[in-house]
PDB file of C-alpha atoms and ligand atoms in Angstrom:
ATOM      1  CA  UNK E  18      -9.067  -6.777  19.815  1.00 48.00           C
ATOM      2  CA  UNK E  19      -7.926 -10.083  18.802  1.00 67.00           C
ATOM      3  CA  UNK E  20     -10.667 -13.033  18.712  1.00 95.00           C
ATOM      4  CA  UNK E  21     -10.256 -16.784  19.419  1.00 97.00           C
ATOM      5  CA  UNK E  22     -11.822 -19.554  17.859  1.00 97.00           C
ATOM      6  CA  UNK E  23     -11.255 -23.273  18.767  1.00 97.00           C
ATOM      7  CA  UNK E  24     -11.529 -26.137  16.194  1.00 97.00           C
ATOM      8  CA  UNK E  25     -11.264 -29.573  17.195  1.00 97.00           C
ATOM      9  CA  UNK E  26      -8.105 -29.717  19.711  1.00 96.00           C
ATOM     10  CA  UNK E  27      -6.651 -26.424  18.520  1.00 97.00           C
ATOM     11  CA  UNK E  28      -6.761 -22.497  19.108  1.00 98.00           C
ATOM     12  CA  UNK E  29      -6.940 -20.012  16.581  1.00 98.00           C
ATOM     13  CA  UNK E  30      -6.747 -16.076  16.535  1.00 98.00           C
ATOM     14  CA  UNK E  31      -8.488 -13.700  13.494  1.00 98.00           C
ATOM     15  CA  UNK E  32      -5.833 -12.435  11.638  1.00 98.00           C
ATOM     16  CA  UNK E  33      -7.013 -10.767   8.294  1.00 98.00           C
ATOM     17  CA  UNK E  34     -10.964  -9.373   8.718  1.00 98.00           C
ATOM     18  CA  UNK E  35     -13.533 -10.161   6.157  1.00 98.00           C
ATOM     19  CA  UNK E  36     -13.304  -6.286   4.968  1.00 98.00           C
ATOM     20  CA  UNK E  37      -9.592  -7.200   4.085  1.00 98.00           C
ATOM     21  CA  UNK E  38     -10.504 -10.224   1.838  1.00 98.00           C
ATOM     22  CA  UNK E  39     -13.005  -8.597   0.249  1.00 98.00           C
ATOM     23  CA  UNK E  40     -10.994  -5.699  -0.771  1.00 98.00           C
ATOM     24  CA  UNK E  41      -8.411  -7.550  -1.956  1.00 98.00           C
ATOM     25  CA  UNK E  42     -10.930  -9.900  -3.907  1.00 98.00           C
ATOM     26  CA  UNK E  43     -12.220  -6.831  -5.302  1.00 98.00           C
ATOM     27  CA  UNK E  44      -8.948  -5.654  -6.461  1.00 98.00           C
ATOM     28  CA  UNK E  45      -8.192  -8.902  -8.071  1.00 97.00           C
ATOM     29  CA  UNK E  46     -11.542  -8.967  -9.495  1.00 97.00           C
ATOM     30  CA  UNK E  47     -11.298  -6.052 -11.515  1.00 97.00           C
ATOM     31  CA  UNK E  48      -7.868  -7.402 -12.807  1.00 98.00           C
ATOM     32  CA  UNK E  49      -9.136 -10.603 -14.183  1.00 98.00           C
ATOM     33  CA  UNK E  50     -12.244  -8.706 -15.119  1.00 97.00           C
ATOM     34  CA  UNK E  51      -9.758  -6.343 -17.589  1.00 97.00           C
ATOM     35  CA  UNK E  52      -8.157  -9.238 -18.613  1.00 98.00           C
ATOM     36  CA  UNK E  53     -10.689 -11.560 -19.633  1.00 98.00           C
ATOM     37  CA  UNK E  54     -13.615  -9.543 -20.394  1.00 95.00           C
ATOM     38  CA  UNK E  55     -13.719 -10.629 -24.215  1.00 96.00           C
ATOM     39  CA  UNK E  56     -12.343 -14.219 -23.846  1.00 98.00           C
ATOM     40  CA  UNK E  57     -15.385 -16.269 -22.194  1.00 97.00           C
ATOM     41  CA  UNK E  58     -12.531 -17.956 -20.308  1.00 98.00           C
ATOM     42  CA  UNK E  59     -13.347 -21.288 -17.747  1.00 96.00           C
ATOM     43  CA  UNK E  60     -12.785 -20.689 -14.344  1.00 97.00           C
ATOM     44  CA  UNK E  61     -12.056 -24.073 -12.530  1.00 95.00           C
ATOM     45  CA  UNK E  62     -13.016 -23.890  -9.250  1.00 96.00           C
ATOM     46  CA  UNK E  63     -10.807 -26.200  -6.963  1.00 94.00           C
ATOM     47  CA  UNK E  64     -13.088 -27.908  -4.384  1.00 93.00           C
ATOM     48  CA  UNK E  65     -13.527 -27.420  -1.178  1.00 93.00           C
ATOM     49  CA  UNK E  66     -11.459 -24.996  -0.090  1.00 96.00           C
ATOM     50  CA  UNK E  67     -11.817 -22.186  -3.217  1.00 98.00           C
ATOM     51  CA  UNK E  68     -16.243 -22.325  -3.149  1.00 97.00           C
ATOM     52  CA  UNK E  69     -16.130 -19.138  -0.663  1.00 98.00           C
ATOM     53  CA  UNK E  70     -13.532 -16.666  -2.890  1.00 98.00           C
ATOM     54  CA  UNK E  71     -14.672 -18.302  -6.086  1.00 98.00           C
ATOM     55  CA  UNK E  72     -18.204 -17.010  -5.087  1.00 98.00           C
ATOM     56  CA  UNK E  73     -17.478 -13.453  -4.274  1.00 98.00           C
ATOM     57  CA  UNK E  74     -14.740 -13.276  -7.076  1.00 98.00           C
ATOM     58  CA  UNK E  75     -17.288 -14.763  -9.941  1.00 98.00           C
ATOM     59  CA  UNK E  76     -20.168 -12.276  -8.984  1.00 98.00           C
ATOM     60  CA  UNK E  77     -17.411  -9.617  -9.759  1.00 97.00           C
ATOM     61  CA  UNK E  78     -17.337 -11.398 -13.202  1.00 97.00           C
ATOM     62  CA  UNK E  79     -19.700  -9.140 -15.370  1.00 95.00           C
ATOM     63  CA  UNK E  80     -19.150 -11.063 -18.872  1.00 96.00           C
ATOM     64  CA  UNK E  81     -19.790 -14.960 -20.506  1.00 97.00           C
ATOM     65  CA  UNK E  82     -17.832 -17.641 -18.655  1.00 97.00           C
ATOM     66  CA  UNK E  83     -18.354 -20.818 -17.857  1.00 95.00           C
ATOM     67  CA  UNK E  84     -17.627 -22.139 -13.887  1.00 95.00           C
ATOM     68  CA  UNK E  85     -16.582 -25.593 -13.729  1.00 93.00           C
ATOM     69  CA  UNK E  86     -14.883 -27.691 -10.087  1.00 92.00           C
ATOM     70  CA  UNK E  87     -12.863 -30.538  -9.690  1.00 90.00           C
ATOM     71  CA  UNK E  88     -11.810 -31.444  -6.073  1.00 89.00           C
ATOM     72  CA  UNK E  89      -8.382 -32.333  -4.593  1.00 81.00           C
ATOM     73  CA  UNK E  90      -6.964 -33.491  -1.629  1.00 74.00           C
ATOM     74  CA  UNK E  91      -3.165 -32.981  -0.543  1.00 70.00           C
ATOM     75  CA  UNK E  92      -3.820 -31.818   3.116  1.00 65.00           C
ATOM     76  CA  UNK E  93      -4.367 -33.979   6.395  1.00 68.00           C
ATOM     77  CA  UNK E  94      -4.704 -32.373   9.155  1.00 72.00           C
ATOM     78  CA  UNK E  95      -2.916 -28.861   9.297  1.00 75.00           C
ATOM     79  CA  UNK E  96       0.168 -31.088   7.021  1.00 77.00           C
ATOM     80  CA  UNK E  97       0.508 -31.601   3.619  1.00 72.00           C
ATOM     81  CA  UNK E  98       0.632 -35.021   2.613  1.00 67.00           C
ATOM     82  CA  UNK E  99       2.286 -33.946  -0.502  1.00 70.00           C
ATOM     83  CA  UNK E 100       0.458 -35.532  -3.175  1.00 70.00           C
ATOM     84  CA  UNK E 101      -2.720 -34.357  -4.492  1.00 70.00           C
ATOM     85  CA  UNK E 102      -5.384 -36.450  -4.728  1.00 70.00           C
ATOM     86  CA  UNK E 103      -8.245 -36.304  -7.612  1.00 71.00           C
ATOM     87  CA  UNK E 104     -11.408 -36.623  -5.909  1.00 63.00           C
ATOM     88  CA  UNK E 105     -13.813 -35.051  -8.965  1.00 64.00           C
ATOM     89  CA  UNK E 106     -12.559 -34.448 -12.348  1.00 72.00           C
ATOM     90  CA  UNK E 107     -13.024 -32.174 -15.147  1.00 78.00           C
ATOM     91  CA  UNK E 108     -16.515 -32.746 -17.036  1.00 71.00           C
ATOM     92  CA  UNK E 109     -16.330 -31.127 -20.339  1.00 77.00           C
ATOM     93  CA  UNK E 110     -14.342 -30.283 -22.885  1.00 86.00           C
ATOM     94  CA  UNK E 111     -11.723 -27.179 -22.389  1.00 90.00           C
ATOM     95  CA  UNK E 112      -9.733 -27.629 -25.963  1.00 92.00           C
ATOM     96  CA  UNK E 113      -9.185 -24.283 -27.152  1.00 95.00           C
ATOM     97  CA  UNK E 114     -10.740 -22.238 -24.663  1.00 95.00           C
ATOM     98  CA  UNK E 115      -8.646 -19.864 -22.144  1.00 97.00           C
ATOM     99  CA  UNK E 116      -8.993 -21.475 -18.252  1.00 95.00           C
ATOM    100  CA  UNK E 117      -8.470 -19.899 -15.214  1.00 97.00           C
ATOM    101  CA  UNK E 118      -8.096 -22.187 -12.117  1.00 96.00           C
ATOM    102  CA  UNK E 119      -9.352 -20.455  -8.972  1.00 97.00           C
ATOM    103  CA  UNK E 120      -7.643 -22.178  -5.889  1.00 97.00           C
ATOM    104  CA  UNK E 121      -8.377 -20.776  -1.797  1.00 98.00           C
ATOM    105  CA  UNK E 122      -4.549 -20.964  -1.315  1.00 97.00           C
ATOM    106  CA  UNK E 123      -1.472 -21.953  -3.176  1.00 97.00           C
ATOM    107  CA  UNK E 124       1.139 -23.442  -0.385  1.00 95.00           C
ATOM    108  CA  UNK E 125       3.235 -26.217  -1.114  1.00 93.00           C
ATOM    109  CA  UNK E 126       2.505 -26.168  -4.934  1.00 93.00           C
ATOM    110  CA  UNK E 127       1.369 -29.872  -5.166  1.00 90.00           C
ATOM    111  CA  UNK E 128      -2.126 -29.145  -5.819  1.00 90.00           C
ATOM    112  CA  UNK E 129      -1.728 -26.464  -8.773  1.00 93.00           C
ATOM    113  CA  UNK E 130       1.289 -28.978  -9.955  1.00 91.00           C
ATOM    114  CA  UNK E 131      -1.199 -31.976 -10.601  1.00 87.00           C
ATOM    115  CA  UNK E 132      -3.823 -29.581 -12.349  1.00 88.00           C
ATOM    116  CA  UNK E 133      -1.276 -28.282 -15.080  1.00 91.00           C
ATOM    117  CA  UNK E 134      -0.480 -31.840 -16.052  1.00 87.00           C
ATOM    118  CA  UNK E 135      -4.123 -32.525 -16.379  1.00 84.00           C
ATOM    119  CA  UNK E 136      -4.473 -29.619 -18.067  1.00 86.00           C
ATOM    120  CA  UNK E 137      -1.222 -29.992 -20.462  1.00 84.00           C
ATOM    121  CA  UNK E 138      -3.662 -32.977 -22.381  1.00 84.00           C
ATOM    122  CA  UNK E 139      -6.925 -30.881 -23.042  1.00 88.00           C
ATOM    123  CA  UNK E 140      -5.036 -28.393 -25.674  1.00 90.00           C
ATOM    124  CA  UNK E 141      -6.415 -25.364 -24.029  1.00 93.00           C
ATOM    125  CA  UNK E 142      -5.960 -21.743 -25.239  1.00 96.00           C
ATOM    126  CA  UNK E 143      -4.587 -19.983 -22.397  1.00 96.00           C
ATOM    127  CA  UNK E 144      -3.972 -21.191 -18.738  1.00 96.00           C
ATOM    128  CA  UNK E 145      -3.781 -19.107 -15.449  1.00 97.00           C
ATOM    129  CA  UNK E 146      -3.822 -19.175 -11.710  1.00 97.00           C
ATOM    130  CA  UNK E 147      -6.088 -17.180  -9.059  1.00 98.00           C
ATOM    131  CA  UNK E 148      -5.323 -17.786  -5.838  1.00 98.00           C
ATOM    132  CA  UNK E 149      -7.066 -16.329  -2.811  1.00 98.00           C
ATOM    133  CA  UNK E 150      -3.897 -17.125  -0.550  1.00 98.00           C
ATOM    134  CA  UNK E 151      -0.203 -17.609  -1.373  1.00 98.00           C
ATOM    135  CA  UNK E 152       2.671 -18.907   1.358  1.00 98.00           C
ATOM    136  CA  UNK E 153       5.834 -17.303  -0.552  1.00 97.00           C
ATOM    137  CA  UNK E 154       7.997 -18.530   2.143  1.00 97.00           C
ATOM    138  CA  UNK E 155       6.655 -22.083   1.280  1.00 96.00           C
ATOM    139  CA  UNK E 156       5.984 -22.360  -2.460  1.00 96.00           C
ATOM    140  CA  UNK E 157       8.852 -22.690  -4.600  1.00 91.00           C
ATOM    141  CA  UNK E 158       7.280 -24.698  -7.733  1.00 94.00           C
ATOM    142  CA  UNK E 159       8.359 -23.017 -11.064  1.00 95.00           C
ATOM    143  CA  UNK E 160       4.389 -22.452 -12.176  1.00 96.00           C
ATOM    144  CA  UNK E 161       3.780 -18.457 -12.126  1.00 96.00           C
ATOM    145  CA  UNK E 162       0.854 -17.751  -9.824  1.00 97.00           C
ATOM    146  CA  UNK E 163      -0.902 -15.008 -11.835  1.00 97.00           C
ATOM    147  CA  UNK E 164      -3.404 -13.518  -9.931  1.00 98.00           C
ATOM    148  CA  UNK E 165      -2.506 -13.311  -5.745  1.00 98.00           C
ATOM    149  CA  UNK E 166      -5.462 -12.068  -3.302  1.00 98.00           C
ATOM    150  CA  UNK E 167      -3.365 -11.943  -0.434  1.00 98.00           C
ATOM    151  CA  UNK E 168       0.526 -12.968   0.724  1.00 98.00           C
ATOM    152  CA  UNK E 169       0.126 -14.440   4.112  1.00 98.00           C
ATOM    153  CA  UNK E 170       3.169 -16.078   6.429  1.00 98.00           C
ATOM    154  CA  UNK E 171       3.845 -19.554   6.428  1.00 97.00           C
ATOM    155  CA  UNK E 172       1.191 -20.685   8.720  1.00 97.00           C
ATOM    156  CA  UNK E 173      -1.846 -22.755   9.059  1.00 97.00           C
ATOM    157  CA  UNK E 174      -4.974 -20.457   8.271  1.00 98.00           C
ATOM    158  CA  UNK E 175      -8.897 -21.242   8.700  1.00 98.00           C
ATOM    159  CA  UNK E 176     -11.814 -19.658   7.498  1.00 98.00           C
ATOM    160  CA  UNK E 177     -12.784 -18.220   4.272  1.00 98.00           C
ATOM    161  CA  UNK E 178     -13.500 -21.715   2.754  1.00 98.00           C
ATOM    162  CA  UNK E 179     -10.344 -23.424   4.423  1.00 98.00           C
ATOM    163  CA  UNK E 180     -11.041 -26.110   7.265  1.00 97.00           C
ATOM    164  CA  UNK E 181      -9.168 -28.088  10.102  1.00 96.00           C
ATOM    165  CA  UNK E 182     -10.172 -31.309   9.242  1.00 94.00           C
ATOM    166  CA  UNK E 183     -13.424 -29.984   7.820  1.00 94.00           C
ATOM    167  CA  UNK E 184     -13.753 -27.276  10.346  1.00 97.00           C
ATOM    168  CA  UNK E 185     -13.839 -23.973  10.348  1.00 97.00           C
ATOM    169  CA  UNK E 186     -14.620 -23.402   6.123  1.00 97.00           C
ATOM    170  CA  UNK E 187     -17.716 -21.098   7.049  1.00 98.00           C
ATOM    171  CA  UNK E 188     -15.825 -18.227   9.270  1.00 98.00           C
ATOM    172  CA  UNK E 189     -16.041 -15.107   7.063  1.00 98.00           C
ATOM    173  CA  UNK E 190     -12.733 -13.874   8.436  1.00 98.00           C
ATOM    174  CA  UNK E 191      -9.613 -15.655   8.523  1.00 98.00           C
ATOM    175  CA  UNK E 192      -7.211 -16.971  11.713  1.00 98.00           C
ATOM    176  CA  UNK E 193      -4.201 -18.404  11.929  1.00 98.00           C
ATOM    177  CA  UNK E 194      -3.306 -21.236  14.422  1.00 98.00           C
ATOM    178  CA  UNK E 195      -2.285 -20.196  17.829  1.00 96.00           C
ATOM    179  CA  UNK E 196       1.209 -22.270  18.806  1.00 84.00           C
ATOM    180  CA  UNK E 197       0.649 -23.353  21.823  1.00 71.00           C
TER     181      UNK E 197
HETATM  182  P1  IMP N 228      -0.645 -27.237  -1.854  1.00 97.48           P
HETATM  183  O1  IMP N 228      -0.980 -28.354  -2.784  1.00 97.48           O
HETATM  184  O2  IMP N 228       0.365 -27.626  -0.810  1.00 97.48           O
HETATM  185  O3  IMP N 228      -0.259 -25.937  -2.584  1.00 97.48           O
HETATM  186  O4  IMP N 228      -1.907 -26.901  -0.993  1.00 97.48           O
HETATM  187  C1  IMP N 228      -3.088 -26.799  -1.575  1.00 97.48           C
HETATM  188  C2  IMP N 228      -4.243 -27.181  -0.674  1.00 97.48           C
HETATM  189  O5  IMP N 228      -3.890 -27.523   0.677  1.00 97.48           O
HETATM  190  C3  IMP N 228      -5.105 -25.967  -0.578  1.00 97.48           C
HETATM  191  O6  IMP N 228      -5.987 -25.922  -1.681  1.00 97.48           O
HETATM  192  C4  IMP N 228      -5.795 -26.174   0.760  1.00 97.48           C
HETATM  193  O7  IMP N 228      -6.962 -26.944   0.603  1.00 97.48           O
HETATM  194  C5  IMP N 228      -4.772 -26.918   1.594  1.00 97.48           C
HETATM  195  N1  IMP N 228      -4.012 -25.969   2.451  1.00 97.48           N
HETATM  196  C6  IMP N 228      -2.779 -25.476   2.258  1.00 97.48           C
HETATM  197  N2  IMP N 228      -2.424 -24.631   3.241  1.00 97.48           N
HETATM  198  C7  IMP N 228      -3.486 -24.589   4.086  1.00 97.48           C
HETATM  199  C8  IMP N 228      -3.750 -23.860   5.303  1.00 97.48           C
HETATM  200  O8  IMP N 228      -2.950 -23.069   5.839  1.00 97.48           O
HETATM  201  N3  IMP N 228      -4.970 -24.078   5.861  1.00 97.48           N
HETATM  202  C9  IMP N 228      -5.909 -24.924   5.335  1.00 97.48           C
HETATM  203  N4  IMP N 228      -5.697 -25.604   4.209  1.00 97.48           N
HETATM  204  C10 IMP N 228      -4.498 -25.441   3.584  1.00 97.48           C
END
């Protein structure tokens, strides 16, 4: 049975259940987990949208890290502006160590763009990618998106950390706008 939610002026319908994401958190979970079990690696949380999936994904996380945010901008709306604005920057000091940048959902590619060059100055040891969400149809930036929760269609999603103009980040499940 399909379930409607309205934020702000617009409809929109669950499409993937929370028992989905977390199944497919769990599976990428044990991946990185394999991975990067002996490396004490930096995950880099990207603010806002990433604090729900970097939550359950970290608790997954059974060895030494370190869990570090900055915060971008780059949508307006349910549009891209297509730049990404730094809104909080990196605190410490990341030269040799091996980061992982967790993002809620990899679209146009701006975002993860503008963190590699910021990255490409710190000398780091290794640099990868989890993303919660990827848009195949709409990415087509050349950086390799290691680690892929879920494929979804080109469409505007909410829930799961991701907002409508700041709504709609707290829904456990995720929806998809209706087209009206
Ligand atoms: P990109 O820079 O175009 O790859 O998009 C990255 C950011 O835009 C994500 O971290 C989200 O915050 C936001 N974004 C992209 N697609 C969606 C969507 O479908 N719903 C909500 N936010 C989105």
């Amino acid at each position: 049975m399909s379930e409607i939610v309205q934020i702000h002026d617009k409809y929109f319908e669950k499409s993937i259940s929370q028992e989905q994401l977390s199944q497919s958190v769990c599976a990428l979970a044990n991946r990185i987990n394999k991975d990067y079990k002996d490396l004490n690696p930096v995950f880099v949380v990207v603010l806002n949208g990433a604090f729900m999936f970097a939550s359950d994904l970290l608790k997954q996380f059974p060895s030494n890290c370190q869990i570090e945010f900055v915060k971008y901008a780059s949508y307006e709306g349910e549009c891209s502006s297509g730049t990404a604005k730094q809104l909080l920057g990196l605190k410490s000091e990341l030269k040799d160590k091996h980061v992982v940048v967790v993002e809620d959902i990899v679209d146009t590619g701006v975002t993860i763009k503008a963190l590699y060059a910021l990255f490409a100055e710190k000398e780091v040891a290794s640099l990868k990618t989890a993303t919660m969400f990827l848009k195949p149809d709409k990415y087509k930036g050349s950086i390799t998106i290691d680690y892929v929760g879920m494929e979804i269609p080109d469409q505007f999603v909410v829930g799961y950390g991701l907002d409508y103009n700041e709504g709609g980040r707290n829904l456990p499940d995720l929806y998809t706008l209706k087209e009206s």
